[in-house]
Amino acid sequence: MLTVGHRFRRPEPRRRVRDFVRGLLAPLPAKNCWTIAEHAGDAGPDGMQDLLNRVKWDDKAVRVDVRAFVARQLGDAEAVLVIDETGDLKKGRHTVGVQRQYSGTAGKIENCQLAVHLVYATEAAHAMLDTALYLPKSWCDNPERRTEAGIPDTVRFATKPQLASRMIEAAVTAGLPCRWAAGDEAYGNDPRLAARLRQLRLGYVLAVACSHQVTTGIGTYRVDVLAAGLPATASQRVSAGQGAKGYRYYDWSFTALSHTADEHGGHHWLLIRRNRRTGELAFYRCWSPEPAALHTLVAVAGRRWKIEESFQAAKTGLGLDQHQHRRWTSWHRWTTLAILAHAFLAAASASHRHRYNPADLIPLTVNELRHLFNILIIEPTRRRCDPLLWSIRRRRHQARAKTSHYTRQALIEP
């Protein structure tokens, strides 16, 4: 069971965090402290805002609890730790970490926040584990902005691969069962991240740019040049996993790389993916302490897309990107509670699939389970408090009606 109550010393914040997570799980049209407070039956948002700003609790410790929960519920020795960032578009400049920068969410340079996320992906399920807000140098080197946003003095500039390395290291050293790491070009092009993964004895399949250079037994080449010289018979048609339209088949090939000077040993490969319809190529640097078959590396590469599904579920259903907070602490607390809610749904969905799902039915998704949880658990609980909720809503309605009446009278009277 996912329990974080022991992270809160007093009963009031324990109740608040329960109501807050229920609000994230509920099908509210928009999710912020106002709507979540109203869903909980509060007269105003002050209590929810206090939970995110002033109440003493450690969001990092809560994410440790989430990681332990995921390990118990979804633990798999062949699991993949997937790293990627997501952006939240912003209009102003005062929200912590905001500046004009490239956002993969928008596909262009925009005024936005960026955060690196870590997702635990198995063949059966995937859950969000950890997060780190990317703080650009323009923020790190500006004491006034740091003070205004409440950024701790210990926070220093770190690249996105460095943030990813810290989260992966924390997960691996904590004993989280996993064998692989996966990420896109932003992480595959950083040799320090790859070296740290090898030091942790964690295999990886990391995307790299077409200009990336590798060393084989016959010399050093750009990966696109090396791919052009491979014969057609070097490719095999292999599925990278199931997508929205069925299994995703590509032509794959891999070649061993020469790394005799690597102090960590193991086996290096270049993995090449060719789109069967367009001919588009993608390249991956791979490493494993033990030999690995082509279909294993392909499965890891395909599982990287699970993080996109996690982002979509967390943003559309759990309000991951709907926060209205400018400061460091409140941003991390909102994001942590969204991660907690996603991990709960992922584990519940996997448990239902394992225990009750007939072979001829499509498994429940996280969004479907969230809908059922709201109908069967949250709404029946709220109905017990209907008299109180009705009283609050009636008083609000009367106040609005009274205000509207006097406003109309002022407009009518000369």
Short mmCIF file of C-alpha atoms in Angstrom, two decimals:
data_model
loop_
_atom_site.label_atom_id
_atom_site.label_comp_id
_atom_site.label_asym_id
_atom_site.label_seq_id
_atom_site.Cartn_x
_atom_site.Cartn_y
_atom_site.Cartn_z
CA MET A 1 0.00 0.00 0.00
CA LEU A 2 1.17 3.54 -0.81
CA THR A 3 1.16 5.44 2.49
CA VAL A 4 2.84 8.79 3.08
CA GLY A 5 0.96 9.90 6.20
CA HIS A 6 4.02 9.39 8.39
CA ARG A 7 5.70 12.24 6.48
CA PHE A 8 3.23 14.68 8.07
CA ARG A 9 3.39 15.27 11.82
CA ARG A 10 -0.08 16.68 12.37
CA PRO A 11 -3.51 15.32 11.37
CA GLU A 12 -4.53 18.48 9.47
CA PRO A 13 -1.86 18.23 6.74
CA ARG A 14 -2.47 14.47 6.52
CA ARG A 15 -6.11 15.17 5.76
CA ARG A 16 -5.15 17.94 3.36
CA VAL A 17 -2.79 15.74 1.36
CA ARG A 18 -5.47 13.04 1.17
CA ASP A 19 -8.01 15.52 -0.15
CA PHE A 20 -5.44 17.05 -2.48
CA VAL A 21 -4.62 13.72 -4.13
CA ARG A 22 -8.32 12.92 -4.40
CA GLY A 23 -8.76 16.22 -6.19
CA LEU A 24 -5.97 15.32 -8.62
CA LEU A 25 -7.69 11.99 -9.28
CA ALA A 26 -11.11 13.58 -9.75
CA PRO A 27 -12.36 14.63 -13.23
CA LEU A 28 -12.19 18.35 -12.55
CA PRO A 29 -12.21 20.61 -15.66
CA ALA A 30 -9.17 22.45 -14.27
CA LYS A 31 -6.93 21.56 -11.36
CA ASN A 32 -5.58 24.21 -9.02
CA CYS A 33 -5.86 24.99 -5.33
CA TRP A 34 -9.26 26.63 -5.81
CA THR A 35 -10.93 23.74 -7.64
CA ILE A 36 -9.29 21.08 -5.47
CA ALA A 37 -10.37 22.91 -2.31
CA GLU A 38 -13.93 23.17 -3.59
CA HIS A 39 -13.90 19.47 -4.46
CA ALA A 40 -12.80 18.74 -0.87
CA GLY A 41 -15.61 20.90 0.53
CA ASP A 42 -13.37 23.69 1.81
CA ALA A 43 -14.66 27.25 1.92
CA GLY A 44 -11.50 28.56 0.26
CA PRO A 45 -8.11 27.55 -1.15
CA ASP A 46 -6.03 28.68 1.84
CA GLY A 47 -5.61 25.19 3.30
CA MET A 48 -4.44 23.69 0.00
CA GLN A 49 -2.10 26.61 -0.63
CA ASP A 50 -0.64 26.21 2.86
CA LEU A 51 0.01 22.53 2.12
CA LEU A 52 2.12 23.51 -0.89
CA ASN A 53 3.81 26.58 0.57
CA ARG A 54 4.03 26.76 4.35
CA VAL A 55 3.38 23.38 5.97
CA LYS A 56 6.60 21.56 6.87
CA TRP A 57 7.06 18.34 4.90
CA ASP A 58 9.74 16.86 2.68
CA ASP A 59 8.65 16.27 -0.92
CA LYS A 60 11.87 14.34 -1.62
CA ALA A 61 11.04 11.90 1.19
CA VAL A 62 7.57 11.38 -0.28
CA ARG A 63 9.14 10.51 -3.64
CA VAL A 64 11.31 7.98 -1.79
CA ASP A 65 8.07 6.41 -0.51
CA VAL A 66 6.69 6.37 -4.05
CA ARG A 67 9.85 4.64 -5.30
CA ALA A 68 9.58 1.98 -2.57
CA PHE A 69 5.91 1.46 -3.42
CA VAL A 70 6.67 1.04 -7.14
CA ALA A 71 9.45 -1.44 -6.30
CA ARG A 72 7.01 -3.55 -4.27
CA GLN A 73 4.14 -3.41 -6.71
CA LEU A 74 5.86 -3.38 -10.11
CA GLY A 75 9.38 -4.58 -9.32
CA ASP A 76 10.98 -6.42 -12.25
CA ALA A 77 14.66 -7.28 -12.64
CA GLU A 78 14.40 -6.49 -16.39
CA ALA A 79 12.78 -3.07 -15.87
CA VAL A 80 13.93 0.05 -17.73
CA LEU A 81 14.57 3.45 -16.14
CA VAL A 82 13.38 5.96 -18.75
CA ILE A 83 14.56 9.57 -18.63
CA ASP A 84 13.13 12.53 -20.49
CA GLU A 85 12.09 16.13 -19.93
CA THR A 86 8.78 17.85 -20.46
CA GLY A 87 7.98 21.53 -20.74
CA ASP A 88 5.21 23.69 -19.31
CA LEU A 89 4.52 26.83 -21.33
CA LYS A 90 4.38 30.05 -19.27
CA LYS A 91 3.54 33.66 -20.11
CA GLY A 92 5.53 35.57 -17.48
CA ARG A 93 9.11 35.48 -16.26
CA HIS A 94 8.65 35.10 -12.50
CA THR A 95 7.79 31.38 -12.30
CA VAL A 96 10.85 29.47 -11.11
CA GLY A 97 13.02 28.16 -13.95
CA VAL A 98 11.16 29.96 -16.73
CA GLN A 99 13.02 31.37 -19.71
CA ARG A 100 12.90 31.13 -23.50
CA GLN A 101 14.28 27.68 -24.30
CA TYR A 102 13.57 24.72 -26.54
CA SER A 103 10.60 22.64 -25.45
CA GLY A 104 9.96 19.24 -26.97
CA THR A 105 6.33 19.62 -25.89
CA ALA A 106 5.92 22.67 -28.14
CA GLY A 107 8.52 21.54 -30.69
CA LYS A 108 10.18 24.97 -30.73
CA ILE A 109 11.74 27.64 -28.54
CA GLU A 110 9.14 29.00 -26.14
CA ASN A 111 8.87 30.72 -22.78
CA CYS A 112 8.61 27.66 -20.57
CA GLN A 113 9.70 25.58 -17.59
CA LEU A 114 11.56 22.31 -18.14
CA ALA A 115 11.68 19.38 -15.76
CA VAL A 116 13.49 16.06 -16.09
CA HIS A 117 11.43 13.02 -15.11
CA LEU A 118 12.28 9.41 -14.33
CA VAL A 119 9.80 6.65 -15.20
CA TYR A 120 9.95 2.99 -14.19
CA ALA A 121 8.86 0.85 -17.16
CA THR A 122 8.24 -2.89 -17.19
CA GLU A 123 6.60 -4.98 -19.86
CA ALA A 124 3.32 -4.86 -17.91
CA ALA A 125 3.19 -1.29 -16.54
CA HIS A 126 4.99 2.00 -16.12
CA ALA A 127 4.94 4.57 -13.32
CA MET A 128 6.47 7.97 -12.66
CA LEU A 129 9.20 7.85 -10.01
CA ASP A 130 11.09 11.10 -9.63
CA THR A 131 11.54 14.61 -10.98
CA ALA A 132 14.07 17.44 -11.05
CA LEU A 133 13.36 20.99 -12.15
CA TYR A 134 15.89 22.29 -14.67
CA LEU A 135 17.24 25.63 -13.46
CA PRO A 136 18.92 27.61 -16.27
CA LYS A 137 22.10 29.62 -15.63
CA SER A 138 20.10 32.83 -15.92
CA TRP A 139 18.37 31.78 -12.70
CA CYS A 140 21.32 30.20 -10.95
CA ASP A 141 23.46 33.32 -11.35
CA ASN A 142 20.76 35.79 -10.27
CA PRO A 143 20.55 36.13 -6.45
CA GLU A 144 17.46 38.36 -6.61
CA ARG A 145 15.46 35.86 -8.67
CA ARG A 146 16.65 32.99 -6.48
CA THR A 147 15.48 34.73 -3.33
CA GLU A 148 12.13 35.68 -4.84
CA ALA A 149 11.48 32.07 -5.95
CA GLY A 150 12.73 30.52 -2.70
CA ILE A 151 15.49 28.49 -4.38
CA PRO A 152 17.73 26.83 -1.73
CA ASP A 153 21.33 28.01 -1.52
CA THR A 154 22.55 24.45 -2.13
CA VAL A 155 21.03 24.34 -5.63
CA ARG A 156 23.61 24.90 -8.36
CA PHE A 157 23.41 24.75 -12.14
CA ALA A 158 23.17 21.22 -13.53
CA THR A 159 22.57 20.05 -17.08
CA LYS A 160 19.61 17.83 -17.84
CA PRO A 161 21.83 14.73 -18.19
CA GLN A 162 23.37 15.54 -14.79
CA LEU A 163 19.91 15.76 -13.23
CA ALA A 164 18.99 12.45 -14.85
CA SER A 165 22.21 10.84 -13.58
CA ARG A 166 21.43 11.88 -10.00
CA MET A 167 17.92 10.44 -10.10
CA ILE A 168 19.06 7.17 -11.68
CA GLU A 169 21.89 6.81 -9.17
CA ALA A 170 19.50 7.38 -6.26
CA ALA A 171 17.11 4.73 -7.60
CA VAL A 172 19.81 2.13 -8.29
CA THR A 173 21.64 2.61 -4.99
CA ALA A 174 18.33 2.33 -3.15
CA GLY A 175 17.95 -1.19 -4.54
CA LEU A 176 15.22 -0.56 -7.12
CA PRO A 177 15.16 -3.66 -9.36
CA CYS A 178 16.12 -2.69 -12.92
CA ARG A 179 18.52 -3.68 -15.69
CA TRP A 180 18.37 -0.90 -18.28
CA ALA A 181 18.20 2.84 -18.83
CA ALA A 182 16.82 4.57 -21.93
CA GLY A 183 16.66 8.15 -23.16
CA ASP A 184 16.62 10.37 -26.24
CA GLU A 185 19.46 12.25 -27.92
CA ALA A 186 19.69 14.88 -25.18
CA TYR A 187 20.98 12.12 -22.89
CA GLY A 188 22.65 9.81 -25.41
CA ASN A 189 24.98 12.55 -26.61
CA ASP A 190 26.40 13.09 -23.10
CA PRO A 191 29.37 10.72 -22.57
CA ARG A 192 29.48 11.43 -18.82
CA LEU A 193 25.98 10.04 -18.33
CA ALA A 194 26.86 6.87 -20.27
CA ALA A 195 30.04 6.44 -18.20
CA ARG A 196 28.06 6.79 -14.96
CA LEU A 197 25.55 4.18 -16.10
CA ARG A 198 28.38 1.77 -16.87
CA GLN A 199 29.84 2.45 -13.44
CA LEU A 200 26.46 1.56 -11.93
CA ARG A 201 26.45 -1.63 -14.07
CA LEU A 202 23.18 -0.49 -15.62
CA GLY A 203 22.78 -1.34 -19.29
CA TYR A 204 21.52 1.38 -21.58
CA VAL A 205 19.99 2.09 -24.98
CA LEU A 206 20.44 5.83 -25.59
CA ALA A 207 19.53 7.63 -28.81
CA VAL A 208 22.32 9.63 -30.49
CA ALA A 209 22.49 12.13 -33.34
CA CYS A 210 23.31 11.08 -36.90
CA SER A 211 26.63 12.95 -36.57
CA HIS A 212 27.69 10.85 -33.58
CA GLN A 213 30.97 9.00 -34.15
CA VAL A 214 31.68 5.41 -33.16
CA THR A 215 34.71 3.14 -33.39
CA THR A 216 34.42 -0.30 -34.94
CA GLY A 217 37.03 -2.91 -35.76
CA ILE A 218 37.75 -1.19 -39.08
CA GLY A 219 37.91 2.44 -37.96
CA THR A 220 35.96 5.45 -36.64
CA TYR A 221 32.87 6.60 -38.55
CA ARG A 222 29.82 8.79 -38.25
CA VAL A 223 26.86 6.57 -37.50
CA ASP A 224 24.94 7.66 -40.62
CA VAL A 225 27.96 6.83 -42.79
CA LEU A 226 28.29 3.46 -41.12
CA ALA A 227 24.58 2.75 -41.66
CA ALA A 228 24.85 3.62 -45.37
CA GLY A 229 27.53 0.96 -45.82
CA LEU A 230 25.55 -1.89 -44.31
CA PRO A 231 23.99 -4.42 -46.71
CA ALA A 232 20.22 -4.87 -46.80
CA THR A 233 20.61 -8.35 -45.35
CA ALA A 234 21.99 -6.84 -42.14
CA SER A 235 18.52 -5.71 -41.05
CA GLN A 236 15.78 -7.72 -39.34
CA ARG A 237 12.12 -6.84 -38.98
CA VAL A 238 11.43 -6.65 -35.23
CA SER A 239 8.59 -5.10 -33.23
CA ALA A 240 9.53 -2.29 -30.82
CA GLY A 241 6.38 -2.95 -28.79
CA GLN A 242 2.69 -2.27 -29.13
CA GLY A 243 1.46 1.23 -29.97
CA ALA A 244 -1.95 2.82 -30.39
CA LYS A 245 -2.31 1.21 -33.83
CA GLY A 246 -0.83 -2.19 -33.04
CA TYR A 247 2.70 -3.51 -33.02
CA ARG A 248 5.39 -1.08 -34.22
CA TYR A 249 7.59 -2.91 -36.72
CA TYR A 250 10.88 -1.47 -37.98
CA ASP A 251 13.97 -2.79 -39.70
CA TRP A 252 16.76 -3.08 -37.12
CA SER A 253 20.45 -3.85 -37.31
CA PHE A 254 23.25 -3.69 -34.78
CA THR A 255 26.98 -3.87 -34.90
CA ALA A 256 29.54 -4.40 -32.17
CA LEU A 257 31.76 -1.45 -31.26
CA SER A 258 35.38 -1.49 -30.20
CA HIS A 259 36.00 -0.24 -26.64
CA THR A 260 39.05 -2.09 -25.44
CA ALA A 261 40.05 0.88 -23.25
CA ASP A 262 36.75 0.96 -21.36
CA GLU A 263 37.57 0.36 -17.70
CA HIS A 264 34.03 -0.88 -17.04
CA GLY A 265 34.23 -3.72 -19.55
CA GLY A 266 30.97 -5.01 -20.93
CA HIS A 267 29.66 -4.99 -24.49
CA HIS A 268 29.07 -1.96 -26.75
CA TRP A 269 26.83 -1.81 -29.82
CA LEU A 270 25.42 0.63 -32.31
CA LEU A 271 21.72 -0.05 -32.88
CA ILE A 272 20.15 1.28 -36.09
CA ARG A 273 16.42 1.61 -36.73
CA ARG A 274 14.95 2.13 -40.20
CA ASN A 275 11.35 3.13 -40.79
CA ARG A 276 9.96 0.62 -43.29
CA ARG A 277 7.71 3.19 -44.97
CA THR A 278 9.80 6.40 -45.03
CA GLY A 279 13.32 5.01 -44.75
CA GLU A 280 14.08 7.40 -41.85
CA LEU A 281 16.95 6.27 -39.63
CA ALA A 282 17.44 6.49 -35.87
CA PHE A 283 20.61 5.55 -33.98
CA TYR A 284 21.27 4.26 -30.45
CA ARG A 285 24.42 3.70 -28.41
CA CYS A 286 23.99 0.52 -26.36
CA TRP A 287 25.95 -1.10 -23.56
CA SER A 288 25.41 -4.06 -21.27
CA PRO A 289 27.66 -5.83 -18.77
CA GLU A 290 26.51 -9.12 -20.34
CA PRO A 291 25.84 -10.06 -23.97
CA ALA A 292 22.39 -9.05 -25.22
CA ALA A 293 20.37 -10.17 -28.24
CA LEU A 294 19.02 -7.79 -30.86
CA HIS A 295 15.39 -8.23 -29.78
CA THR A 296 16.36 -7.33 -26.20
CA LEU A 297 17.93 -4.04 -27.25
CA VAL A 298 14.96 -3.30 -29.49
CA ALA A 299 12.54 -3.93 -26.62
CA VAL A 300 14.46 -1.47 -24.42
CA ALA A 301 14.48 1.15 -27.19
CA GLY A 302 10.74 0.71 -27.67
CA ARG A 303 10.01 0.99 -23.96
CA ARG A 304 11.37 4.53 -23.95
CA TRP A 305 8.02 5.68 -25.34
CA LYS A 306 6.34 4.68 -22.08
CA ILE A 307 7.43 7.99 -20.61
CA GLU A 308 5.39 9.83 -23.25
CA GLU A 309 2.33 7.84 -22.16
CA SER A 310 3.09 8.76 -18.56
CA PHE A 311 3.33 12.46 -19.44
CA GLN A 312 0.07 12.34 -21.32
CA ALA A 313 -1.78 10.56 -18.51
CA ALA A 314 -0.32 12.84 -15.82
CA LYS A 315 -1.06 16.04 -17.73
CA THR A 316 -4.51 15.25 -19.07
CA GLY A 317 -5.79 13.40 -16.01
CA LEU A 318 -3.76 14.47 -12.98
CA GLY A 319 -2.99 18.14 -13.58
CA LEU A 320 0.79 17.74 -13.74
CA ASP A 321 1.13 20.92 -15.82
CA GLN A 322 -1.78 22.90 -14.35
CA HIS A 323 -0.04 24.21 -11.26
CA GLN A 324 -0.18 27.97 -10.66
CA HIS A 325 2.83 28.27 -8.39
CA ARG A 326 5.93 30.35 -8.95
CA ARG A 327 8.18 29.18 -6.14
CA TRP A 328 10.63 26.29 -5.87
CA THR A 329 9.00 24.46 -2.96
CA SER A 330 5.40 24.67 -4.16
CA TRP A 331 6.38 23.49 -7.66
CA HIS A 332 8.14 20.39 -6.28
CA ARG A 333 5.27 19.59 -3.91
CA TRP A 334 2.60 19.85 -6.60
CA THR A 335 4.65 17.69 -8.97
CA THR A 336 5.41 15.15 -6.24
CA LEU A 337 1.71 14.67 -5.43
CA ALA A 338 0.94 14.26 -9.14
CA ILE A 339 3.69 11.60 -9.34
CA LEU A 340 2.21 9.89 -6.28
CA ALA A 341 -1.25 9.81 -7.88
CA HIS A 342 0.16 8.40 -11.13
CA ALA A 343 2.13 5.68 -9.33
CA PHE A 344 -1.00 4.65 -7.43
CA LEU A 345 -3.02 4.34 -10.64
CA ALA A 346 -0.24 2.49 -12.46
CA ALA A 347 0.09 -0.08 -9.68
CA ALA A 348 -3.68 -0.53 -9.38
CA SER A 349 -4.01 -0.95 -13.14
CA ALA A 350 -1.23 -3.57 -13.22
CA SER A 351 -2.77 -5.43 -10.27
CA HIS A 352 -6.18 -5.51 -11.95
CA ARG A 353 -4.66 -6.73 -15.21
CA HIS A 354 -2.76 -9.47 -13.42
CA ARG A 355 -5.66 -10.74 -11.30
CA TYR A 356 -8.89 -10.19 -13.18
CA ASN A 357 -8.33 -9.32 -16.83
CA PRO A 358 -9.75 -11.95 -19.19
CA ALA A 359 -7.57 -12.80 -22.16
CA ASP A 360 -10.17 -11.51 -24.66
CA LEU A 361 -10.52 -8.02 -23.13
CA ILE A 362 -8.31 -4.95 -23.50
CA PRO A 363 -6.52 -4.15 -20.20
CA LEU A 364 -7.68 -1.18 -18.16
CA THR A 365 -5.64 1.95 -18.81
CA VAL A 366 -4.55 4.41 -16.14
CA ASN A 367 -7.16 6.94 -17.33
CA GLU A 368 -9.95 4.36 -17.27
CA LEU A 369 -8.98 3.26 -13.78
CA ARG A 370 -8.91 6.87 -12.62
CA HIS A 371 -12.47 7.27 -13.91
CA LEU A 372 -13.63 4.11 -12.11
CA PHE A 373 -11.85 5.10 -8.90
CA ASN A 374 -13.65 8.42 -8.90
CA ILE A 375 -17.07 6.83 -9.48
CA LEU A 376 -16.66 3.98 -6.99
CA ILE A 377 -14.54 5.55 -4.23
CA ILE A 378 -14.27 9.33 -4.32
CA GLU A 379 -17.83 10.33 -5.20
CA PRO A 380 -19.56 7.95 -2.71
CA THR A 381 -17.30 9.35 0.02
CA ARG A 382 -18.16 12.91 -0.88
CA ARG A 383 -21.90 12.20 -0.89
CA ARG A 384 -21.74 11.43 2.84
CA CYS A 385 -20.81 15.09 3.32
CA ASP A 386 -23.50 16.43 0.97
CA PRO A 387 -25.34 18.49 3.64
CA LEU A 388 -22.15 20.37 4.46
CA LEU A 389 -21.25 20.81 0.80
CA TRP A 390 -24.78 21.99 0.03
CA SER A 391 -24.65 24.49 2.88
CA ILE A 392 -21.35 25.92 1.63
CA ARG A 393 -22.54 26.11 -1.95
CA ARG A 394 -25.87 27.64 -0.91
CA ARG A 395 -24.13 30.38 1.07
CA ARG A 396 -21.86 31.09 -1.88
CA HIS A 397 -24.82 31.20 -4.25
CA GLN A 398 -26.73 33.53 -1.94
CA ALA A 399 -23.72 35.82 -1.64
CA ARG A 400 -23.29 35.96 -5.40
CA ALA A 401 -27.00 36.53 -5.93
CA LYS A 402 -27.04 39.30 -3.36
CA THR A 403 -24.04 40.98 -4.96
CA SER A 404 -25.63 40.67 -8.40
CA HIS A 405 -28.90 42.16 -7.06
CA TYR A 406 -27.23 45.28 -5.68
CA THR A 407 -25.16 45.62 -8.83
CA ARG A 408 -28.31 45.56 -10.95
CA GLN A 409 -30.01 48.07 -8.64
CA ALA A 410 -27.05 50.43 -8.94
CA LEU A 411 -27.28 50.27 -12.70
CA ILE A 412 -31.05 50.84 -12.74
CA GLU A 413 -31.32 53.65 -10.17
CA PRO A 414 -30.24 57.11 -11.31
#
